[in-house]
Each structure stands twice: as C-alpha cells, then as structure tokens.
Amino acid sequence: MSLRAALSDRREEFDAHFALAEALQDRMMLDSTLGPVSLSVRHINTIKSGLLVHLYNIVEAIMSEALSAVGSALGSSDPRQWTEHSLREWLREAIVARTTDGNEDGRLATVFQMSTLLLTPSISGPQALKKPSGTWDDKAIAKCIERLNVSFWMPADIWTRIASDPGYGDKTPLQFLALRRNAIAHGRRSFEDGASDQSLPAIRKLADVVLDYMEYVAKAFEEHVANQAHIVAAI
C-alpha cells in the first residue's frame, strides 16, 4: 500500500472517530442518555483527548512507514550506488547508534561488521533508519526530509496554515499536537483534562491542517522512492 493510500485510510478512521464525538456531543446537548449512561461534558472531554492522541498517531505512523519505505529501497539496491545522504543516514543508525556503549574492541567489531556490508553488491533486507530525536512535529519532519535530501514542495497556503499561531501558544499546529499528545500519553494531563480547552470545531480545524500537510509529506517520500532518488543517477 502506498503512503498516500495508507494516509487516506487513516484519515477515514479519524473522520469516523470525529463523527462519533459529534454525535455524542449532540446527544449530550439534548440531555439524552446512552443506555444507563447520562452523557456529560466529562465524557465529551475524554473523547476529545482521544481524538488528539489518534491524530498524533497518524503522523507517527505515516512517518514510520515513510522511513521504512526508504529503508526497504536501500536494502534492495547496491550500497555502492547510494547517494551521500542515503549513506550518512544508514551510518547514523547502523553504526553511530550502535557504538555508543561497550569497550573499544566491541565498538570496533560493530564498525567492522557493518562497514564491510558497504563493499557488497547488496545488503540483505530492509534497512533501519533513525528518526530525529524527540516527538514527530513539522520541525522533526523537516529535519528528516533534509537529512535524506527528499525533494519537498507545498503550496503557499499550506505553509501559512502550518505556521506558528498564537492560538496554539505561538507553536505550530503540529508542535501543539505533539506537546498535547505527550502531556496526555505521559500523564501530565488526564484524558478528561487533555483537550478540555479545545472545542470539536477547533479539533476539526487542527486535524484538517495536520492531515493536509501530511498529504504532501507522504507524496514527497513516495516520489523519493519511486524516482530512486536514494541512489546516484547513472551517467
């Protein structure tokens, strides 16, 4: 499945989740019940936190799949033909990340074992690539794109929509999402309080910005692999 197809599926799942939240809020406003449960603001706030976590998980999933797609492309090509950017990112995970601990001989053995693979016509199987440190937001995604030298284009209106916004505490929409998700996931905010300051229309607006942006990210990584931009063009 392509990255954009995967994103489309996940977007449909989110839309279904959001529709449920709207339906429950409508029933609450009518002072309705759901079986033995009398719906309240507490229930809606819990659902809203779930929406933010769900939205962030889409970003994380698509970026994980994007790195996996590039790693698979590297694993099926001759490492002697990798671009400088591809080689650097392979080294970052295959060697740098694995030689921080242990004694000198152990680190040398790791470097020797992995570096000899670069002399072979192919490296067996998909290769792991290291994500930038921290949580996925537009800054981390931009760093990943820069490291792999992925060609990236977006129309001006998308750049405007993902810019820092006073409504998000002068953070970008994706930074706000990542920070809020972390607060919920790590217990700094309860599920009841995690999105209590966000209305459903505000969450819908945030989701549309994030998912529209991710469409261009998915497209860029798809084309990077399809165009074999991870290897040096034959002369």
PDB file of C-alpha atoms in Angstrom:
ATOM      1  CA  MET A   1       0.000   0.000   0.000  1.00  0.00           C
ATOM      2  CA  SER A   2       1.308   3.464  -0.881  1.00  0.00           C
ATOM      3  CA  LEU A   3       1.896   6.085   1.788  1.00  0.00           C
ATOM      4  CA  ARG A   4      -0.919   8.246   0.465  1.00  0.00           C
ATOM      5  CA  ALA A   5      -3.308   5.298   0.411  1.00  0.00           C
ATOM      6  CA  ALA A   6      -2.348   4.473   3.999  1.00  0.00           C
ATOM      7  CA  LEU A   7      -2.898   8.102   4.988  1.00  0.00           C
ATOM      8  CA  SER A   8      -6.292   8.117   3.259  1.00  0.00           C
ATOM      9  CA  ASP A   9      -7.368   5.024   5.206  1.00  0.00           C
ATOM     10  CA  ARG A  10      -6.231   6.524   8.488  1.00  0.00           C
ATOM     11  CA  ARG A  11      -7.963   9.793   7.663  1.00  0.00           C
ATOM     12  CA  GLU A  12     -11.230   7.907   7.163  1.00  0.00           C
ATOM     13  CA  GLU A  13     -10.750   6.225  10.540  1.00  0.00           C
ATOM     14  CA  PHE A  14     -10.187   9.602  12.186  1.00  0.00           C
ATOM     15  CA  ASP A  15     -13.255  11.064  10.478  1.00  0.00           C
ATOM     16  CA  ALA A  16     -15.349   8.188  11.849  1.00  0.00           C
ATOM     17  CA  HIS A  17     -13.921   8.830  15.330  1.00  0.00           C
ATOM     18  CA  PHE A  18     -14.695  12.541  14.992  1.00  0.00           C
ATOM     19  CA  ALA A  19     -18.251  11.833  13.779  1.00  0.00           C
ATOM     20  CA  LEU A  20     -18.798   9.725  16.893  1.00  0.00           C
ATOM     21  CA  ALA A  21     -17.618  12.619  19.074  1.00  0.00           C
ATOM     22  CA  GLU A  22     -20.028  14.995  17.325  1.00  0.00           C
ATOM     23  CA  ALA A  23     -22.918  12.556  17.688  1.00  0.00           C
ATOM     24  CA  LEU A  24     -22.247  12.097  21.401  1.00  0.00           C
ATOM     25  CA  GLN A  25     -21.996  15.844  21.939  1.00  0.00           C
ATOM     26  CA  ASP A  26     -25.305  16.348  20.122  1.00  0.00           C
ATOM     27  CA  ARG A  27     -26.971  13.744  22.341  1.00  0.00           C
ATOM     28  CA  MET A  28     -25.494  15.386  25.430  1.00  0.00           C
ATOM     29  CA  MET A  29     -26.893  18.764  24.361  1.00  0.00           C
ATOM     30  CA  LEU A  30     -30.325  17.132  24.087  1.00  0.00           C
ATOM     31  CA  ASP A  31     -29.862  15.797  27.622  1.00  0.00           C
ATOM     32  CA  SER A  32     -30.027  12.313  26.186  1.00  0.00           C
ATOM     33  CA  THR A  33     -28.680   9.083  27.605  1.00  0.00           C
ATOM     34  CA  LEU A  34     -26.667   6.243  26.161  1.00  0.00           C
ATOM     35  CA  GLY A  35     -28.128   3.158  27.769  1.00  0.00           C
ATOM     36  CA  PRO A  36     -27.644   3.579  31.514  1.00  0.00           C
ATOM     37  CA  VAL A  37     -25.112   6.397  30.975  1.00  0.00           C
ATOM     38  CA  SER A  38     -26.191  10.012  31.236  1.00  0.00           C
ATOM     39  CA  LEU A  39     -23.845  11.852  28.891  1.00  0.00           C
ATOM     40  CA  SER A  40     -21.908  14.786  30.335  1.00  0.00           C
ATOM     41  CA  VAL A  41     -19.106  17.188  29.468  1.00  0.00           C
ATOM     42  CA  ARG A  42     -16.693  14.786  31.168  1.00  0.00           C
ATOM     43  CA  HIS A  43     -17.455  12.118  28.566  1.00  0.00           C
ATOM     44  CA  ILE A  44     -17.008  14.554  25.682  1.00  0.00           C
ATOM     45  CA  ASN A  45     -13.714  15.858  27.075  1.00  0.00           C
ATOM     46  CA  THR A  46     -12.403  12.304  27.305  1.00  0.00           C
ATOM     47  CA  ILE A  47     -13.397  11.675  23.686  1.00  0.00           C
ATOM     48  CA  LYS A  48     -11.670  14.911  22.614  1.00  0.00           C
ATOM     49  CA  SER A  49      -8.402  13.821  24.222  1.00  0.00           C
ATOM     50  CA  GLY A  50      -8.715  10.550  22.344  1.00  0.00           C
ATOM     51  CA  LEU A  51      -9.063  12.489  19.105  1.00  0.00           C
ATOM     52  CA  LEU A  52      -5.780  14.331  19.721  1.00  0.00           C
ATOM     53  CA  VAL A  53      -3.948  11.105  20.528  1.00  0.00           C
ATOM     54  CA  HIS A  54      -5.488   9.477  17.430  1.00  0.00           C
ATOM     55  CA  LEU A  55      -4.407  12.396  15.234  1.00  0.00           C
ATOM     56  CA  TYR A  56      -0.823  12.305  16.503  1.00  0.00           C
ATOM     57  CA  ASN A  57      -0.680   8.547  15.985  1.00  0.00           C
ATOM     58  CA  ILE A  58      -1.479   9.109  12.307  1.00  0.00           C
ATOM     59  CA  VAL A  59       1.513  11.443  11.964  1.00  0.00           C
ATOM     60  CA  GLU A  60       3.770   8.954  13.746  1.00  0.00           C
ATOM     61  CA  ALA A  61       2.510   6.009  11.692  1.00  0.00           C
ATOM     62  CA  ILE A  62       2.982   7.743   8.347  1.00  0.00           C
ATOM     63  CA  MET A  63       6.498   8.879   9.226  1.00  0.00           C
ATOM     64  CA  SER A  64       7.409   5.379  10.418  1.00  0.00           C
ATOM     65  CA  GLU A  65       6.110   3.974   7.131  1.00  0.00           C
ATOM     66  CA  ALA A  66       7.987   6.653   5.183  1.00  0.00           C
ATOM     67  CA  LEU A  67      11.306   5.725   6.812  1.00  0.00           C
ATOM     68  CA  SER A  68      10.536   2.043   6.285  1.00  0.00           C
ATOM     69  CA  ALA A  69       9.877   2.676   2.593  1.00  0.00           C
ATOM     70  CA  VAL A  70      13.239   4.387   2.157  1.00  0.00           C
ATOM     71  CA  GLY A  71      14.941   1.670   4.215  1.00  0.00           C
ATOM     72  CA  SER A  72      13.413  -1.019   2.012  1.00  0.00           C
ATOM     73  CA  ALA A  73      14.602   0.809  -1.090  1.00  0.00           C
ATOM     74  CA  LEU A  74      18.131   0.971   0.323  1.00  0.00           C
ATOM     75  CA  GLY A  75      18.029  -2.731   1.162  1.00  0.00           C
ATOM     76  CA  SER A  76      17.163  -3.647  -2.417  1.00  0.00           C
ATOM     77  CA  SER A  77      19.867  -1.529  -4.050  1.00  0.00           C
ATOM     78  CA  ASP A  78      23.653  -1.648  -4.328  1.00  0.00           C
ATOM     79  CA  PRO A  79      25.107   0.302  -1.373  1.00  0.00           C
ATOM     80  CA  ARG A  80      27.942   1.410  -3.633  1.00  0.00           C
ATOM     81  CA  GLN A  81      25.353   3.420  -5.556  1.00  0.00           C
ATOM     82  CA  TRP A  82      23.747   5.113  -2.567  1.00  0.00           C
ATOM     83  CA  THR A  83      23.786   8.884  -2.504  1.00  0.00           C
ATOM     84  CA  GLU A  84      25.850  10.632   0.147  1.00  0.00           C
ATOM     85  CA  HIS A  85      22.667  11.464   2.072  1.00  0.00           C
ATOM     86  CA  SER A  86      21.483   7.857   1.963  1.00  0.00           C
ATOM     87  CA  LEU A  87      24.850   6.598   3.170  1.00  0.00           C
ATOM     88  CA  ARG A  88      25.025   9.129   6.004  1.00  0.00           C
ATOM     89  CA  GLU A  89      21.577   8.148   7.278  1.00  0.00           C
ATOM     90  CA  TRP A  90      22.370   4.454   7.047  1.00  0.00           C
ATOM     91  CA  LEU A  91      25.570   5.060   9.010  1.00  0.00           C
ATOM     92  CA  ARG A  92      23.665   7.081  11.600  1.00  0.00           C
ATOM     93  CA  GLU A  93      21.546   4.043  12.511  1.00  0.00           C
ATOM     94  CA  ALA A  94      23.777   1.114  11.560  1.00  0.00           C
ATOM     95  CA  ILE A  95      26.994   2.347  13.159  1.00  0.00           C
ATOM     96  CA  VAL A  96      26.715   5.594  15.145  1.00  0.00           C
ATOM     97  CA  ALA A  97      23.688   4.470  17.166  1.00  0.00           C
ATOM     98  CA  ARG A  98      25.320   1.103  17.902  1.00  0.00           C
ATOM     99  CA  THR A  99      28.773   2.224  19.016  1.00  0.00           C
ATOM    100  CA  THR A 100      27.995   4.445  21.972  1.00  0.00           C
ATOM    101  CA  ASP A 101      28.404   1.704  24.584  1.00  0.00           C
ATOM    102  CA  GLY A 102      30.829  -1.121  25.234  1.00  0.00           C
ATOM    103  CA  ASN A 103      34.600  -1.334  25.160  1.00  0.00           C
ATOM    104  CA  GLU A 104      36.848  -0.318  22.287  1.00  0.00           C
ATOM    105  CA  ASP A 105      37.101  -3.811  20.793  1.00  0.00           C
ATOM    106  CA  GLY A 106      33.344  -4.236  20.894  1.00  0.00           C
ATOM    107  CA  ARG A 107      32.759  -0.920  19.144  1.00  0.00           C
ATOM    108  CA  LEU A 108      35.429  -1.747  16.562  1.00  0.00           C
ATOM    109  CA  ALA A 109      33.804  -5.110  15.857  1.00  0.00           C
ATOM    110  CA  THR A 110      30.484  -3.393  15.235  1.00  0.00           C
ATOM    111  CA  VAL A 111      32.028  -0.831  12.884  1.00  0.00           C
ATOM    112  CA  PHE A 112      33.958  -3.527  11.011  1.00  0.00           C
ATOM    113  CA  GLN A 113      30.956  -5.815  10.657  1.00  0.00           C
ATOM    114  CA  MET A 114      28.655  -3.089   9.354  1.00  0.00           C
ATOM    115  CA  SER A 115      31.185  -1.295   7.151  1.00  0.00           C
ATOM    116  CA  THR A 116      32.073  -4.473   5.249  1.00  0.00           C
ATOM    117  CA  LEU A 117      28.459  -4.618   4.088  1.00  0.00           C
ATOM    118  CA  LEU A 118      29.102  -1.475   2.071  1.00  0.00           C
ATOM    119  CA  LEU A 119      31.533  -3.393  -0.145  1.00  0.00           C
ATOM    120  CA  THR A 120      28.909  -5.922  -1.242  1.00  0.00           C
ATOM    121  CA  PRO A 121      26.556  -5.579  -4.234  1.00  0.00           C
ATOM    122  CA  SER A 122      23.522  -5.655  -1.958  1.00  0.00           C
ATOM    123  CA  ILE A 123      22.559  -5.544   1.688  1.00  0.00           C
ATOM    124  CA  SER A 124      20.030  -8.202   2.523  1.00  0.00           C
ATOM    125  CA  GLY A 125      16.631  -6.955   3.568  1.00  0.00           C
ATOM    126  CA  PRO A 126      15.108  -3.614   4.576  1.00  0.00           C
ATOM    127  CA  GLN A 127      17.430  -1.239   6.389  1.00  0.00           C
ATOM    128  CA  ALA A 128      16.515   0.666   9.533  1.00  0.00           C
ATOM    129  CA  LEU A 129      16.834   4.439   9.513  1.00  0.00           C
ATOM    130  CA  LYS A 130      16.982   6.590  12.632  1.00  0.00           C
ATOM    131  CA  LYS A 131      14.289   9.189  13.189  1.00  0.00           C
ATOM    132  CA  PRO A 132      15.262  12.620  14.521  1.00  0.00           C
ATOM    133  CA  SER A 133      15.209  12.750  18.305  1.00  0.00           C
ATOM    134  CA  GLY A 134      12.029  13.830  20.038  1.00  0.00           C
ATOM    135  CA  THR A 135       8.402  13.715  19.031  1.00  0.00           C
ATOM    136  CA  TRP A 136       7.209  13.963  15.436  1.00  0.00           C
ATOM    137  CA  ASP A 137       6.201  17.505  14.506  1.00  0.00           C
ATOM    138  CA  ASP A 138       6.811  19.651  11.430  1.00  0.00           C
ATOM    139  CA  LYS A 139      10.315  20.574  12.608  1.00  0.00           C
ATOM    140  CA  ALA A 140      11.327  16.931  13.078  1.00  0.00           C
ATOM    141  CA  ILE A 141       9.764  16.028   9.736  1.00  0.00           C
ATOM    142  CA  ALA A 142      11.670  18.864   8.046  1.00  0.00           C
ATOM    143  CA  LYS A 143      14.921  17.588   9.582  1.00  0.00           C
ATOM    144  CA  CYS A 144      14.199  14.071   8.325  1.00  0.00           C
ATOM    145  CA  ILE A 145      13.467  15.416   4.832  1.00  0.00           C
ATOM    146  CA  GLU A 146      16.699  17.431   4.872  1.00  0.00           C
ATOM    147  CA  ARG A 147      18.832  14.514   6.076  1.00  0.00           C
ATOM    148  CA  LEU A 148      17.584  12.223   3.310  1.00  0.00           C
ATOM    149  CA  ASN A 149      17.565  15.014   0.723  1.00  0.00           C
ATOM    150  CA  VAL A 150      13.916  14.377  -0.136  1.00  0.00           C
ATOM    151  CA  SER A 151      12.512  16.876  -2.638  1.00  0.00           C
ATOM    152  CA  PHE A 152       9.620  18.608  -0.924  1.00  0.00           C
ATOM    153  CA  TRP A 153       7.064  21.098  -2.188  1.00  0.00           C
ATOM    154  CA  MET A 154       3.885  22.541  -0.735  1.00  0.00           C
ATOM    155  CA  PRO A 155       1.638  25.384  -1.905  1.00  0.00           C
ATOM    156  CA  ALA A 156       1.897  28.687  -0.071  1.00  0.00           C
ATOM    157  CA  ASP A 157      -1.435  28.259   1.703  1.00  0.00           C
ATOM    158  CA  ILE A 158      -0.249  25.072   3.428  1.00  0.00           C
ATOM    159  CA  TRP A 159       2.921  26.804   4.621  1.00  0.00           C
ATOM    160  CA  THR A 160       0.717  29.551   6.039  1.00  0.00           C
ATOM    161  CA  ARG A 161      -1.589  27.080   7.760  1.00  0.00           C
ATOM    162  CA  ILE A 162       1.244  25.183   9.498  1.00  0.00           C
ATOM    163  CA  ALA A 163       2.998  28.352  10.706  1.00  0.00           C
ATOM    164  CA  SER A 164       3.196  29.331  14.381  1.00  0.00           C
ATOM    165  CA  ASP A 165      -0.145  30.534  15.701  1.00  0.00           C
ATOM    166  CA  PRO A 166      -0.998  32.495  18.876  1.00  0.00           C
ATOM    167  CA  GLY A 167      -3.983  30.168  19.253  1.00  0.00           C
ATOM    168  CA  TYR A 168      -1.514  27.320  19.781  1.00  0.00           C
ATOM    169  CA  GLY A 169       0.665  29.221  22.237  1.00  0.00           C
ATOM    170  CA  ASP A 170       2.867  30.520  19.402  1.00  0.00           C
ATOM    171  CA  LYS A 171       3.613  26.930  18.413  1.00  0.00           C
ATOM    172  CA  THR A 172       2.907  25.414  15.039  1.00  0.00           C
ATOM    173  CA  PRO A 173      -0.192  23.198  14.804  1.00  0.00           C
ATOM    174  CA  LEU A 174       1.980  20.072  14.698  1.00  0.00           C
ATOM    175  CA  GLN A 175       4.081  21.231  17.647  1.00  0.00           C
ATOM    176  CA  PHE A 176       0.921  21.903  19.627  1.00  0.00           C
ATOM    177  CA  LEU A 177      -0.419  18.472  18.742  1.00  0.00           C
ATOM    178  CA  ALA A 178       2.815  16.720  19.723  1.00  0.00           C
ATOM    179  CA  LEU A 179       3.083  18.577  23.039  1.00  0.00           C
ATOM    180  CA  ARG A 180      -0.541  17.960  23.933  1.00  0.00           C
ATOM    181  CA  ARG A 181      -0.359  14.294  22.956  1.00  0.00           C
ATOM    182  CA  ASN A 182       2.755  13.849  25.108  1.00  0.00           C
ATOM    183  CA  ALA A 183       1.033  15.524  28.047  1.00  0.00           C
ATOM    184  CA  ILE A 184      -1.889  13.100  27.741  1.00  0.00           C
ATOM    185  CA  ALA A 185       0.164   9.995  26.973  1.00  0.00           C
ATOM    186  CA  HIS A 186       2.632  10.573  29.823  1.00  0.00           C
ATOM    187  CA  GLY A 187       0.008  11.529  32.384  1.00  0.00           C
ATOM    188  CA  ARG A 188       0.779  15.231  32.780  1.00  0.00           C
ATOM    189  CA  ARG A 189      -2.799  15.819  31.661  1.00  0.00           C
ATOM    190  CA  SER A 190      -5.627  13.394  32.313  1.00  0.00           C
ATOM    191  CA  PHE A 191      -7.822  12.253  29.439  1.00  0.00           C
ATOM    192  CA  GLU A 192     -10.602  14.335  30.946  1.00  0.00           C
ATOM    193  CA  ASP A 193      -8.446  17.467  31.009  1.00  0.00           C
ATOM    194  CA  GLY A 194      -6.241  16.803  27.988  1.00  0.00           C
ATOM    195  CA  ALA A 195      -8.418  18.638  25.473  1.00  0.00           C
ATOM    196  CA  SER A 196     -10.961  20.374  27.697  1.00  0.00           C
ATOM    197  CA  ASP A 197      -9.866  23.741  26.285  1.00  0.00           C
ATOM    198  CA  GLN A 198     -10.445  22.598  22.690  1.00  0.00           C
ATOM    199  CA  SER A 199     -13.870  22.613  21.059  1.00  0.00           C
ATOM    200  CA  LEU A 200     -14.750  19.981  18.478  1.00  0.00           C
ATOM    201  CA  PRO A 201     -14.630  22.592  15.665  1.00  0.00           C
ATOM    202  CA  ALA A 202     -11.128  23.579  16.862  1.00  0.00           C
ATOM    203  CA  ILE A 203     -10.019  19.944  16.788  1.00  0.00           C
ATOM    204  CA  ARG A 204     -11.518  19.553  13.311  1.00  0.00           C
ATOM    205  CA  LYS A 205      -9.544  22.597  12.137  1.00  0.00           C
ATOM    206  CA  LEU A 206      -6.335  21.217  13.661  1.00  0.00           C
ATOM    207  CA  ALA A 207      -6.911  17.815  12.077  1.00  0.00           C
ATOM    208  CA  ASP A 208      -7.509  19.307   8.644  1.00  0.00           C
ATOM    209  CA  VAL A 209      -4.266  21.297   8.828  1.00  0.00           C
ATOM    210  CA  VAL A 210      -2.224  18.332  10.048  1.00  0.00           C
ATOM    211  CA  LEU A 211      -3.660  15.820   7.583  1.00  0.00           C
ATOM    212  CA  ASP A 212      -3.474  18.175   4.598  1.00  0.00           C
ATOM    213  CA  TYR A 213       0.204  18.779   5.433  1.00  0.00           C
ATOM    214  CA  MET A 214       0.843  15.052   5.787  1.00  0.00           C
ATOM    215  CA  GLU A 215      -0.546  14.512   2.267  1.00  0.00           C
ATOM    216  CA  TYR A 216       2.413  16.460   0.872  1.00  0.00           C
ATOM    217  CA  VAL A 217       4.863  14.696   3.173  1.00  0.00           C
ATOM    218  CA  ALA A 218       3.592  11.282   2.075  1.00  0.00           C
ATOM    219  CA  LYS A 219       3.736  12.339  -1.572  1.00  0.00           C
ATOM    220  CA  ALA A 220       7.341  13.532  -1.204  1.00  0.00           C
ATOM    221  CA  PHE A 221       8.560  10.248   0.306  1.00  0.00           C
ATOM    222  CA  GLU A 222       6.603   8.187  -2.215  1.00  0.00           C
ATOM    223  CA  GLU A 223       8.222  10.046  -5.096  1.00  0.00           C
ATOM    224  CA  HIS A 224      11.666   9.844  -3.480  1.00  0.00           C
ATOM    225  CA  VAL A 225      11.444   6.050  -3.557  1.00  0.00           C
ATOM    226  CA  ALA A 226       9.653   5.801  -6.912  1.00  0.00           C
ATOM    227  CA  ASN A 227      12.245   8.045  -8.587  1.00  0.00           C
ATOM    228  CA  GLN A 228      15.114   6.118  -6.955  1.00  0.00           C
ATOM    229  CA  ALA A 229      16.435   9.348  -5.508  1.00  0.00           C
ATOM    230  CA  HIS A 230      18.223   7.309  -2.832  1.00  0.00           C
ATOM    231  CA  ILE A 231      20.864   6.195  -5.362  1.00  0.00           C
ATOM    232  CA  VAL A 232      23.216   8.136  -7.611  1.00  0.00           C
ATOM    233  CA  ALA A 233      21.762   8.638 -11.069  1.00  0.00           C
ATOM    234  CA  ALA A 234      23.523   6.637 -13.768  1.00  0.00           C
ATOM    235  CA  ILE A 235      25.598   8.741 -16.152  1.00  0.00           C
TER     236      ILE A 235
END
